[in-house]
Short mmCIF file of C-alpha atoms in Angstrom, two decimals:
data_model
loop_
_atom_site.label_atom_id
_atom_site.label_comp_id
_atom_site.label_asym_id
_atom_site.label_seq_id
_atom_site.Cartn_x
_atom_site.Cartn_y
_atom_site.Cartn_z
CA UNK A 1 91.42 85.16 119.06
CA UNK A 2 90.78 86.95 122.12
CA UNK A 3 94.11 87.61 122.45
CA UNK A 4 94.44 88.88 119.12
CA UNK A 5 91.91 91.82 119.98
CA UNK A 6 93.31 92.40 123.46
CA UNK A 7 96.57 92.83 121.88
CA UNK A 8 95.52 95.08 119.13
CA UNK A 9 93.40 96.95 121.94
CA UNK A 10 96.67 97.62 124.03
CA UNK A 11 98.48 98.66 121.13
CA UNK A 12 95.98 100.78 119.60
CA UNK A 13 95.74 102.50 123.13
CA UNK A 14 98.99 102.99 123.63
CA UNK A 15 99.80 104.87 120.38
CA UNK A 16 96.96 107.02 120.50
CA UNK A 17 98.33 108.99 122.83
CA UNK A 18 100.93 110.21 120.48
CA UNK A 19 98.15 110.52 117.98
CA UNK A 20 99.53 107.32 115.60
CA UNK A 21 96.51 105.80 113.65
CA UNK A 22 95.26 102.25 114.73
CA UNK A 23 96.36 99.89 111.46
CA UNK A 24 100.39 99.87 112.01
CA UNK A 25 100.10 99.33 115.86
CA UNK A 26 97.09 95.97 114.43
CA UNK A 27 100.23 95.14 112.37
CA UNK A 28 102.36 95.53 114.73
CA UNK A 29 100.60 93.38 117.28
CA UNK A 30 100.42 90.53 114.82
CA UNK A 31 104.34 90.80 114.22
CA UNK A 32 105.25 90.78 117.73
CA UNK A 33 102.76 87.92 118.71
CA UNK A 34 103.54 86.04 115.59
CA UNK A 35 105.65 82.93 114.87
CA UNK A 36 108.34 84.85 113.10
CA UNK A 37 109.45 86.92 116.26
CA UNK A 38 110.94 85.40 119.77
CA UNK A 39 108.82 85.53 123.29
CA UNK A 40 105.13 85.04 123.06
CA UNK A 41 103.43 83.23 119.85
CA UNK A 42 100.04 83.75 120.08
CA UNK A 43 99.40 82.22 117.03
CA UNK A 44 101.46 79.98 115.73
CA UNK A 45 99.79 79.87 111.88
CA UNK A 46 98.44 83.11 110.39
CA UNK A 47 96.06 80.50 108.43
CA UNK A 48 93.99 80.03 111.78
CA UNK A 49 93.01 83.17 111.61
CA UNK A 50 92.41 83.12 107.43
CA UNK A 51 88.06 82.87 107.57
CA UNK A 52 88.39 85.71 110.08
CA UNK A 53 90.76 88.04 108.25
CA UNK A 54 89.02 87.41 104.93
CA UNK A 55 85.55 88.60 106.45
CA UNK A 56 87.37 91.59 107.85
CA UNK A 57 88.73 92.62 104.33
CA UNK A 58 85.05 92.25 103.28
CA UNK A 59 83.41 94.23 105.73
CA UNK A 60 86.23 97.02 104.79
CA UNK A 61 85.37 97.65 101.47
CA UNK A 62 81.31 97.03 102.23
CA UNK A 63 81.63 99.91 104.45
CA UNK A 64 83.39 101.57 102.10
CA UNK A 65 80.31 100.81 99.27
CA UNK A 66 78.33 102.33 101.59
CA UNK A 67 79.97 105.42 102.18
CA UNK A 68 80.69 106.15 98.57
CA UNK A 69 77.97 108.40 95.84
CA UNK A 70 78.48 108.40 92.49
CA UNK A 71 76.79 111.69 93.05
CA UNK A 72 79.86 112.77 95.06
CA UNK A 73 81.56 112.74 91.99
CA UNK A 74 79.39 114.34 89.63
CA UNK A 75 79.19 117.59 91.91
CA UNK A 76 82.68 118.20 91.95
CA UNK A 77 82.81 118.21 88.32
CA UNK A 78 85.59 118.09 85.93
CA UNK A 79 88.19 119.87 88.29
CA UNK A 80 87.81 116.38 91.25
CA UNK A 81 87.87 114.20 88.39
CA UNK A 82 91.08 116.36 86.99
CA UNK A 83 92.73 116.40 90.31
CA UNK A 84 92.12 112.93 91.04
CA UNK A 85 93.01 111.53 87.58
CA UNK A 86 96.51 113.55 87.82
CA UNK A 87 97.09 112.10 91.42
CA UNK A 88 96.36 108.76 90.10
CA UNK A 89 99.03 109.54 86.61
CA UNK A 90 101.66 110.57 89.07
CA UNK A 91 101.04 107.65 91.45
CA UNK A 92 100.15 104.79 89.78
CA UNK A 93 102.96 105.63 86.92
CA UNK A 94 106.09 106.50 89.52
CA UNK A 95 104.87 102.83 90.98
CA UNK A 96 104.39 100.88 87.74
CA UNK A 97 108.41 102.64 86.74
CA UNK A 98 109.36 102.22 89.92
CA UNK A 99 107.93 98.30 90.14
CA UNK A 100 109.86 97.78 86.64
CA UNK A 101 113.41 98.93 87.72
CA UNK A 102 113.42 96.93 90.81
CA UNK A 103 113.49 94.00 88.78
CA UNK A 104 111.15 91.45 90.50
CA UNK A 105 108.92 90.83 87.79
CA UNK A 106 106.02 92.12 85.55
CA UNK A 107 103.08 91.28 87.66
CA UNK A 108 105.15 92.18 90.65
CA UNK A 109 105.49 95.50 88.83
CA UNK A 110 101.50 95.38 88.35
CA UNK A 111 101.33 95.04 92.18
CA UNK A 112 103.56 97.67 93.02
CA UNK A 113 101.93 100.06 91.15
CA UNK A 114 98.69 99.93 93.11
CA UNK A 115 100.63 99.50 96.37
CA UNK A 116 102.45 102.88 95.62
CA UNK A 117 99.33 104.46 93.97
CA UNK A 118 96.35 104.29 96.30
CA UNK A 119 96.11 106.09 99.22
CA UNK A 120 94.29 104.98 102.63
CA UNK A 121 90.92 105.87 103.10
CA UNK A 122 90.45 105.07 106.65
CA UNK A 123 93.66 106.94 107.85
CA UNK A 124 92.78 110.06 105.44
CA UNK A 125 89.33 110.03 106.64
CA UNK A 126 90.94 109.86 110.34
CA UNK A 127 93.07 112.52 109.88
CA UNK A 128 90.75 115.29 108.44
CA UNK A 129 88.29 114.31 111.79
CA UNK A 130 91.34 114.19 114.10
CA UNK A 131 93.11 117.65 113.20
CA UNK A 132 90.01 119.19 112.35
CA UNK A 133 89.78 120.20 108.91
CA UNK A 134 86.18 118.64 107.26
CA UNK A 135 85.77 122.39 106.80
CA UNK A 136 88.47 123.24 105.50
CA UNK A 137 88.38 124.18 101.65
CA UNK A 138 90.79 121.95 100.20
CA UNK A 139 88.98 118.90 102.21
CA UNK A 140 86.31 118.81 99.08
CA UNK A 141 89.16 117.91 96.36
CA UNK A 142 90.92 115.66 99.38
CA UNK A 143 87.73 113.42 99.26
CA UNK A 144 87.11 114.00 95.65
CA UNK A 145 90.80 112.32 94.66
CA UNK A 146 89.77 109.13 97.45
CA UNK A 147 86.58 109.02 95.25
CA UNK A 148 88.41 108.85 91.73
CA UNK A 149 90.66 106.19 93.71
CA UNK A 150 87.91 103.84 94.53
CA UNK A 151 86.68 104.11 91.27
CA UNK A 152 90.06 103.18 89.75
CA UNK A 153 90.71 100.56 92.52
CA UNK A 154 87.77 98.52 91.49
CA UNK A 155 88.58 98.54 87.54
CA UNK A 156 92.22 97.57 88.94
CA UNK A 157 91.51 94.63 90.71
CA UNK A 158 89.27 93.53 88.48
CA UNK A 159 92.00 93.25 85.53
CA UNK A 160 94.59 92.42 87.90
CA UNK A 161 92.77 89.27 88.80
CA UNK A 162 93.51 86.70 86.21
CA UNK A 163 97.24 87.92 85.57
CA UNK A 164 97.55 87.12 89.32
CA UNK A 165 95.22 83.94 88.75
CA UNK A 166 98.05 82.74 86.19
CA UNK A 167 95.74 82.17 83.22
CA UNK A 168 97.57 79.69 80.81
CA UNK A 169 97.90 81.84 77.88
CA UNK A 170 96.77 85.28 76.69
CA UNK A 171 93.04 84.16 74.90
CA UNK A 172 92.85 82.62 78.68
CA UNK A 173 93.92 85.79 80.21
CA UNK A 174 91.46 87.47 78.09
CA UNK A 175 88.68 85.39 78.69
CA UNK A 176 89.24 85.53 82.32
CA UNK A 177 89.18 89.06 82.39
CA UNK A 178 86.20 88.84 80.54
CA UNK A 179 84.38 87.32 82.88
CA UNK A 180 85.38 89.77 85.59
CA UNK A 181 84.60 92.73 83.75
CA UNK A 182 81.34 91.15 82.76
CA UNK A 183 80.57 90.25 86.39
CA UNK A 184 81.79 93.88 87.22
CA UNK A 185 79.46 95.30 85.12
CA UNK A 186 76.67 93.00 86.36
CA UNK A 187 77.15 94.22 89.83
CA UNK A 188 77.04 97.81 88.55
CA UNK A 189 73.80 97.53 87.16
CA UNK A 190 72.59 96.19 90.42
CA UNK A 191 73.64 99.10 92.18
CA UNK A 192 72.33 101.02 89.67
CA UNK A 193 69.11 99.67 89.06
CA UNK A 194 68.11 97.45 91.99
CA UNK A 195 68.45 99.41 94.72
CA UNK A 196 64.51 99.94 95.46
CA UNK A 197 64.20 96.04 95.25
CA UNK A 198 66.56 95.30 97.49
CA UNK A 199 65.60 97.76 99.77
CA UNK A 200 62.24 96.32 100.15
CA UNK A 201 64.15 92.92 100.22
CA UNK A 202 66.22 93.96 103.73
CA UNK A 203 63.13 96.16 105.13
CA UNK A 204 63.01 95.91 108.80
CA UNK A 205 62.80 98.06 112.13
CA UNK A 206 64.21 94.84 113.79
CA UNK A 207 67.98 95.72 113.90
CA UNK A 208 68.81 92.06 114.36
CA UNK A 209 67.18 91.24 111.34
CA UNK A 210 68.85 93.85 109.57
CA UNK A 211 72.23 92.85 110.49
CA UNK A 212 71.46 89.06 109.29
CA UNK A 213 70.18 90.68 106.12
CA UNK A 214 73.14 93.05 104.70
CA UNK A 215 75.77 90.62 106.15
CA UNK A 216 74.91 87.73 104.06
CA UNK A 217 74.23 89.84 100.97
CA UNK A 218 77.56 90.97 101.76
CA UNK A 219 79.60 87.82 102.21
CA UNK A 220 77.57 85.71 99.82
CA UNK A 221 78.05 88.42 97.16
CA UNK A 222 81.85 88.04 97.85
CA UNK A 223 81.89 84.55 97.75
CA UNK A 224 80.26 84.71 94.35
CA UNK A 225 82.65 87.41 92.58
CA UNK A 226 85.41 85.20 93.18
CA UNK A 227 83.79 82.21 90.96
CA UNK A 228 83.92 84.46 88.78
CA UNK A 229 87.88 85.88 89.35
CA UNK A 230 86.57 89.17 90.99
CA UNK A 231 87.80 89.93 94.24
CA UNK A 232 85.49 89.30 96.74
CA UNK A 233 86.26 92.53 98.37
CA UNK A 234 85.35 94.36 95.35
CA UNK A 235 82.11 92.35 95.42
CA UNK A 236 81.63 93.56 98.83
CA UNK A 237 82.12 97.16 97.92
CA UNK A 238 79.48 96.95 94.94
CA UNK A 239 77.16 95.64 97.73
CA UNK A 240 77.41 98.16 99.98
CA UNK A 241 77.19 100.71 97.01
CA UNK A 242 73.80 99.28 96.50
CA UNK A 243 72.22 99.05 100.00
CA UNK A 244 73.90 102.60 100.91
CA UNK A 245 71.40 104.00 98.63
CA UNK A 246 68.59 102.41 100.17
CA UNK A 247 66.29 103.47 102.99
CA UNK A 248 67.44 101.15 105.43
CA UNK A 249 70.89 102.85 104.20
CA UNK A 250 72.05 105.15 107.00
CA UNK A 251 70.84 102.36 109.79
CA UNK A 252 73.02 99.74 107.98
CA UNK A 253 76.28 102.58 108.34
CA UNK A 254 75.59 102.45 112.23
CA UNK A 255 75.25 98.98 112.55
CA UNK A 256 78.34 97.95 110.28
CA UNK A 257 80.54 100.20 112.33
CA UNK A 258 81.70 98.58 114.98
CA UNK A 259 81.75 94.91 112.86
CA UNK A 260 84.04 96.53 110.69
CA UNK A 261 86.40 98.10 113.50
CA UNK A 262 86.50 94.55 114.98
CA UNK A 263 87.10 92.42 111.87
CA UNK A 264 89.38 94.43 110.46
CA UNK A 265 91.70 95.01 113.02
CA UNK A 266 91.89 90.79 112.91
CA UNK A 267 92.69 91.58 108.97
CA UNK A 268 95.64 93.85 110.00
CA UNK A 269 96.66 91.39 112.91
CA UNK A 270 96.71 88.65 110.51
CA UNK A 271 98.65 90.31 108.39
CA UNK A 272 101.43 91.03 110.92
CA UNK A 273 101.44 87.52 111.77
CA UNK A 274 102.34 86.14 108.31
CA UNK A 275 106.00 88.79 108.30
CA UNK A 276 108.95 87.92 109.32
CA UNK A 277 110.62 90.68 110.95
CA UNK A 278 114.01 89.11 109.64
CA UNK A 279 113.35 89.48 106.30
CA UNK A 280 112.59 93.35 106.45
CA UNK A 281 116.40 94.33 106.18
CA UNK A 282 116.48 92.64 102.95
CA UNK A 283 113.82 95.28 101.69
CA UNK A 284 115.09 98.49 103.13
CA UNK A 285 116.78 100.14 100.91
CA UNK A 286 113.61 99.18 98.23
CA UNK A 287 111.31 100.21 100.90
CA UNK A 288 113.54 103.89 101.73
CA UNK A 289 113.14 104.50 98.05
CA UNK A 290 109.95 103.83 97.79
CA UNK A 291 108.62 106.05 100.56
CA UNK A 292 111.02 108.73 98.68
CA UNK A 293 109.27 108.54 95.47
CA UNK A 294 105.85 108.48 97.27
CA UNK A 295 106.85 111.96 98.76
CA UNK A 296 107.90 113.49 95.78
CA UNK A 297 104.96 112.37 94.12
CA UNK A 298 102.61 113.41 96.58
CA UNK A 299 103.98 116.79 96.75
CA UNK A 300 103.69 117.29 93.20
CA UNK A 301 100.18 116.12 93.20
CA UNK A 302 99.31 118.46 95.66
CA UNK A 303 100.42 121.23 93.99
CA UNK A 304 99.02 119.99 90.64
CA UNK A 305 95.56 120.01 92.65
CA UNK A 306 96.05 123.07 94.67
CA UNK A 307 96.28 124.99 90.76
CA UNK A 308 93.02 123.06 89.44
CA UNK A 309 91.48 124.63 92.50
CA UNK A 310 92.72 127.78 93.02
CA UNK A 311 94.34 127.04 96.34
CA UNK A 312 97.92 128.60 97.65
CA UNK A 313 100.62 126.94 99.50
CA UNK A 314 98.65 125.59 102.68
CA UNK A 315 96.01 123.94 100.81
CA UNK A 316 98.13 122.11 98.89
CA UNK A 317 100.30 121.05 101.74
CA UNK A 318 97.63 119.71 103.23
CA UNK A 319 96.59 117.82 100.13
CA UNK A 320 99.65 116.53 99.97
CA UNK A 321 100.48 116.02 103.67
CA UNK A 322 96.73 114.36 104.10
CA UNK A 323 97.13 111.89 100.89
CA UNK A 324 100.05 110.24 101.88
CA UNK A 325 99.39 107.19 104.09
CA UNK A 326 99.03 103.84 102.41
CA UNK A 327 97.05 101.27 104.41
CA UNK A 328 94.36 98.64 103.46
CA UNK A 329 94.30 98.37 100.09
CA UNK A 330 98.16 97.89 99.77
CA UNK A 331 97.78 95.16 102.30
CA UNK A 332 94.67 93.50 99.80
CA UNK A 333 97.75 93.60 96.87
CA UNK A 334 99.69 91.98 99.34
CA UNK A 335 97.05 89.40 100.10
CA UNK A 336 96.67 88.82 96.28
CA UNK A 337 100.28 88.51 95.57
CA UNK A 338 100.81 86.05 98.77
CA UNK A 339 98.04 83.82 97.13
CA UNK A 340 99.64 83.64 93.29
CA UNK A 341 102.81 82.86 94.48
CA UNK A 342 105.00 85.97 93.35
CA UNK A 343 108.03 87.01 94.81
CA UNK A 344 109.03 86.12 97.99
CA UNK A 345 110.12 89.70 99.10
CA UNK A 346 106.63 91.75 98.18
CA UNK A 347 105.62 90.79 101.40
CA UNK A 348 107.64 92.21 103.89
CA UNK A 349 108.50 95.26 101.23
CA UNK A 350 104.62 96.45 101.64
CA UNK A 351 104.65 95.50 105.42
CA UNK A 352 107.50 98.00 105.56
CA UNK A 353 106.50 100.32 103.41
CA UNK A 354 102.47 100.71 104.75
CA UNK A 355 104.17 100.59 108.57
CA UNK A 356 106.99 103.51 107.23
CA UNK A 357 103.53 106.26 105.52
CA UNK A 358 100.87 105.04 107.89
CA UNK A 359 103.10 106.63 110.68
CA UNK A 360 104.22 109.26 108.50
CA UNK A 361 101.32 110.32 106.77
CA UNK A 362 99.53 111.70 110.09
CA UNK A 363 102.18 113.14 111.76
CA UNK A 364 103.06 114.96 108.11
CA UNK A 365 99.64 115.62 107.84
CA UNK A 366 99.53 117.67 111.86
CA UNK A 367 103.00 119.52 110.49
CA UNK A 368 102.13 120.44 106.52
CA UNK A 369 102.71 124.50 107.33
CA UNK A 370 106.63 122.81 107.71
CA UNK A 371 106.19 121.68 104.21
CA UNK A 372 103.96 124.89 102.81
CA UNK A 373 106.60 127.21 103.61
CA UNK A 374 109.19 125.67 100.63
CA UNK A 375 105.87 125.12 98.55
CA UNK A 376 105.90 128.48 95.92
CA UNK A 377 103.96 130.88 97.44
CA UNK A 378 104.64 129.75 100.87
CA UNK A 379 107.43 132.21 101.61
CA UNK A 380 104.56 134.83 101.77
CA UNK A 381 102.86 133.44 104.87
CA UNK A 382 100.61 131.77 102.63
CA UNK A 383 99.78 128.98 105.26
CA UNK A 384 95.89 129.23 104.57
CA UNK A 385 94.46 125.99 105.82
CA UNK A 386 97.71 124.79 107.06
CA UNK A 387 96.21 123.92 110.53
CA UNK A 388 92.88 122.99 112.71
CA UNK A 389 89.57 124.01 111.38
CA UNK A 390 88.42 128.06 112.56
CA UNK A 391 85.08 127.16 113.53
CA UNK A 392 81.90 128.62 111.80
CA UNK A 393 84.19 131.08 109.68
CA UNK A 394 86.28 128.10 108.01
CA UNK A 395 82.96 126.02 107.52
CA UNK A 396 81.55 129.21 105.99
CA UNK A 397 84.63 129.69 103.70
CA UNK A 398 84.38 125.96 102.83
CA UNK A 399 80.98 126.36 101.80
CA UNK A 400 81.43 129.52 99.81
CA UNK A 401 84.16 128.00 97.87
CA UNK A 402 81.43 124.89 97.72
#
């Protein structure tokens, strides 16, 4: 284990000093130290590592609960929830089509299409910080469309759960779904409603407390929503959508940080350890025309966002630039579809395809004015937005156009 974080720590060091974001090198790590690949095995079964990995994919989407507002949503109105419904239309469809025509299967289809949908939060949250832009205008409707994601992303799981689960027949599928959504919705009113009680229930200026408190909320909620054939990272998300509302809120973000930085990278270590570099060729062409579609789609998106908003060319460059990495929640589908037994080859198809757009995506990202100037409108020098943040004028453009 220790080698597993001094590994990822090397890595992750190494590559940020050509500015490549931390979860493909975590990958990486695993895949090189892994059984599948000659010279050093540091671990010889990814399973060792399962309890860890599994509490690192929790503590992902808790801190993800806790950074998320339904009231982030309602301020941006009907043009975030426009731009973010289109991105997900474009997405989601071109993977669902593009799922179908490779063949594999229908709920390898089903998996694809979230794989190829849902973009990264963590490296789209990195890359805004890292080049500069929170103040940049088109950073609102950026964060807006991760928003509408994680709203979609829970509903998704949630029905993807007992097709994966391989209910018996469809009044099985049905009520197994049932029960999710029913659970779901349970949860929901939790966060909705008991928020003040379970603030008062976690209370404390002792941060040790604290910690003991939200952790096993967390993990126990988790461990619950799957009797119950909800993810348990979706339970851990509802969680932290409840306790990021309460006082103790903002203290439990600090805290969470760096449990969350060190779990997960054992999630995306874990996950390297389970592919076999060898069977990668056999999902490169696949994987090549996946990544294609994802760029067309993303550029169209962009654009279709850019118009909602009355942005030019380097706006929605950036949008589409900044939206493109896949990451953690194509690696959850992965860890889903490892665990109902679907095809063999989804595997090292989303290892190759998250490792291909979670290198990409940044470096697009730090390069979009390439992209803005065959965007229409970009042949005028319309590059607005297209690099780092101005300072106090581009946070007081930002909040005019706020």
């Amino acid at each position: 284990m220790g080698g597993a974080f001094l590994a990822a720590a090397v890595l992750a060091r190494l590559g940020s000093r050509i500015e490549l974001p931390t979860i493909p090198l975590f990958i990486l790590a695993g895949i090189l130290l892994g059984p599948h690949t000659p010279g050093i095995v540091l671990v010889s079964d990814p399973h060792d590592l399962e309890m860890l990995s599994a509490l690192g994919l929790v503590l992902l989407l808790f801190y993800l609960g806790l950074e998320f507002h339904l009231d982030d949503l309602k301020a941006g109105g009907r043009k975030m929830a426009l731009a973010g419904g289109t991105y997900l239309v474009l997405n989601v469809g071109a993977g669902l089509a593009f799922g179908f025509a490779l063949g594999w299967g229908t709920s390898e289809a089903l998996v694809l299409a979230g794989v190829l949908g849902i973009s990264s939060s963590a490296i789209v949250t990195k890359v805004l910080v890292d080049l500069g832009r929170i103040g940049n205008p088109e950073t609102k409707p950026i964060l807006g469309i991760i928003v509408v994601e994680d709203i979609f992303l829970a509903l998704y799981l949630a029905a993807l759960q007992p097709i994966l689960s391989g209910a018996d027949s469809l009044a099985a599928a049905v009520v197994d779904g049932g029960k999710a959504f029913g659970f779901l919705l349970a949860l929901a009113a939790a966060a909705r409603y008991g928020t003040r009680l379970v603030g008062r229930f976690i209370a404390t200026k002792d941060d040790e407390l604290l910690v003991i408190s939200f952790l096993g909320i967390a993990v126990f909620v988790a461990g619950v929503s799957e009797w119950f054939g909800v993810a348990d990272a979706i339970g851990a998300f509802m969680v932290g959508l409840m306790l990021g509302g309460t006082t103790s809120g903002d203290r439990i973000r600090k805290l969470v940080h760096p449990l969350r930085d060190a779990f997960g990278a054992i999630f995306f270590f874990a996950f390297g350890l389970s592919i076999n570099p060898g069977d990668l060729p056999t999902v490169l062409w696949p994987v090549l025309a996946a990544v294609a579609v994802t760029l067309v789609m993303n550029v169209l998106a962009g654009l279709s966002a850019a118009k909602v908003f009355g942005f030019g060319a380097g706006p929605a460059a950036n949008i589409s630039t900044t939206l493109l990495a896949r990451g953690e929640f194509a690696l959850i589908l992965a860890t889903m579809a490892a665990g109902a037994s679907l095809d063999a080859r989804l595997a090292p198809f989303i290892a190759g395809y998250v490792l291909i757009l979670a290198v990409l995506g940044p470096l697009a990202a730090g390069r979009s004015h390439w992209l803005a100037r065959i965007l229409p409108g970009g042949g005028r020098g319309d590059d607005e937005g297209g690099g780092r943040d101005d300072g106090p004028a581009r946070l007081k453009e930002a909040s005019a156009t706020s």
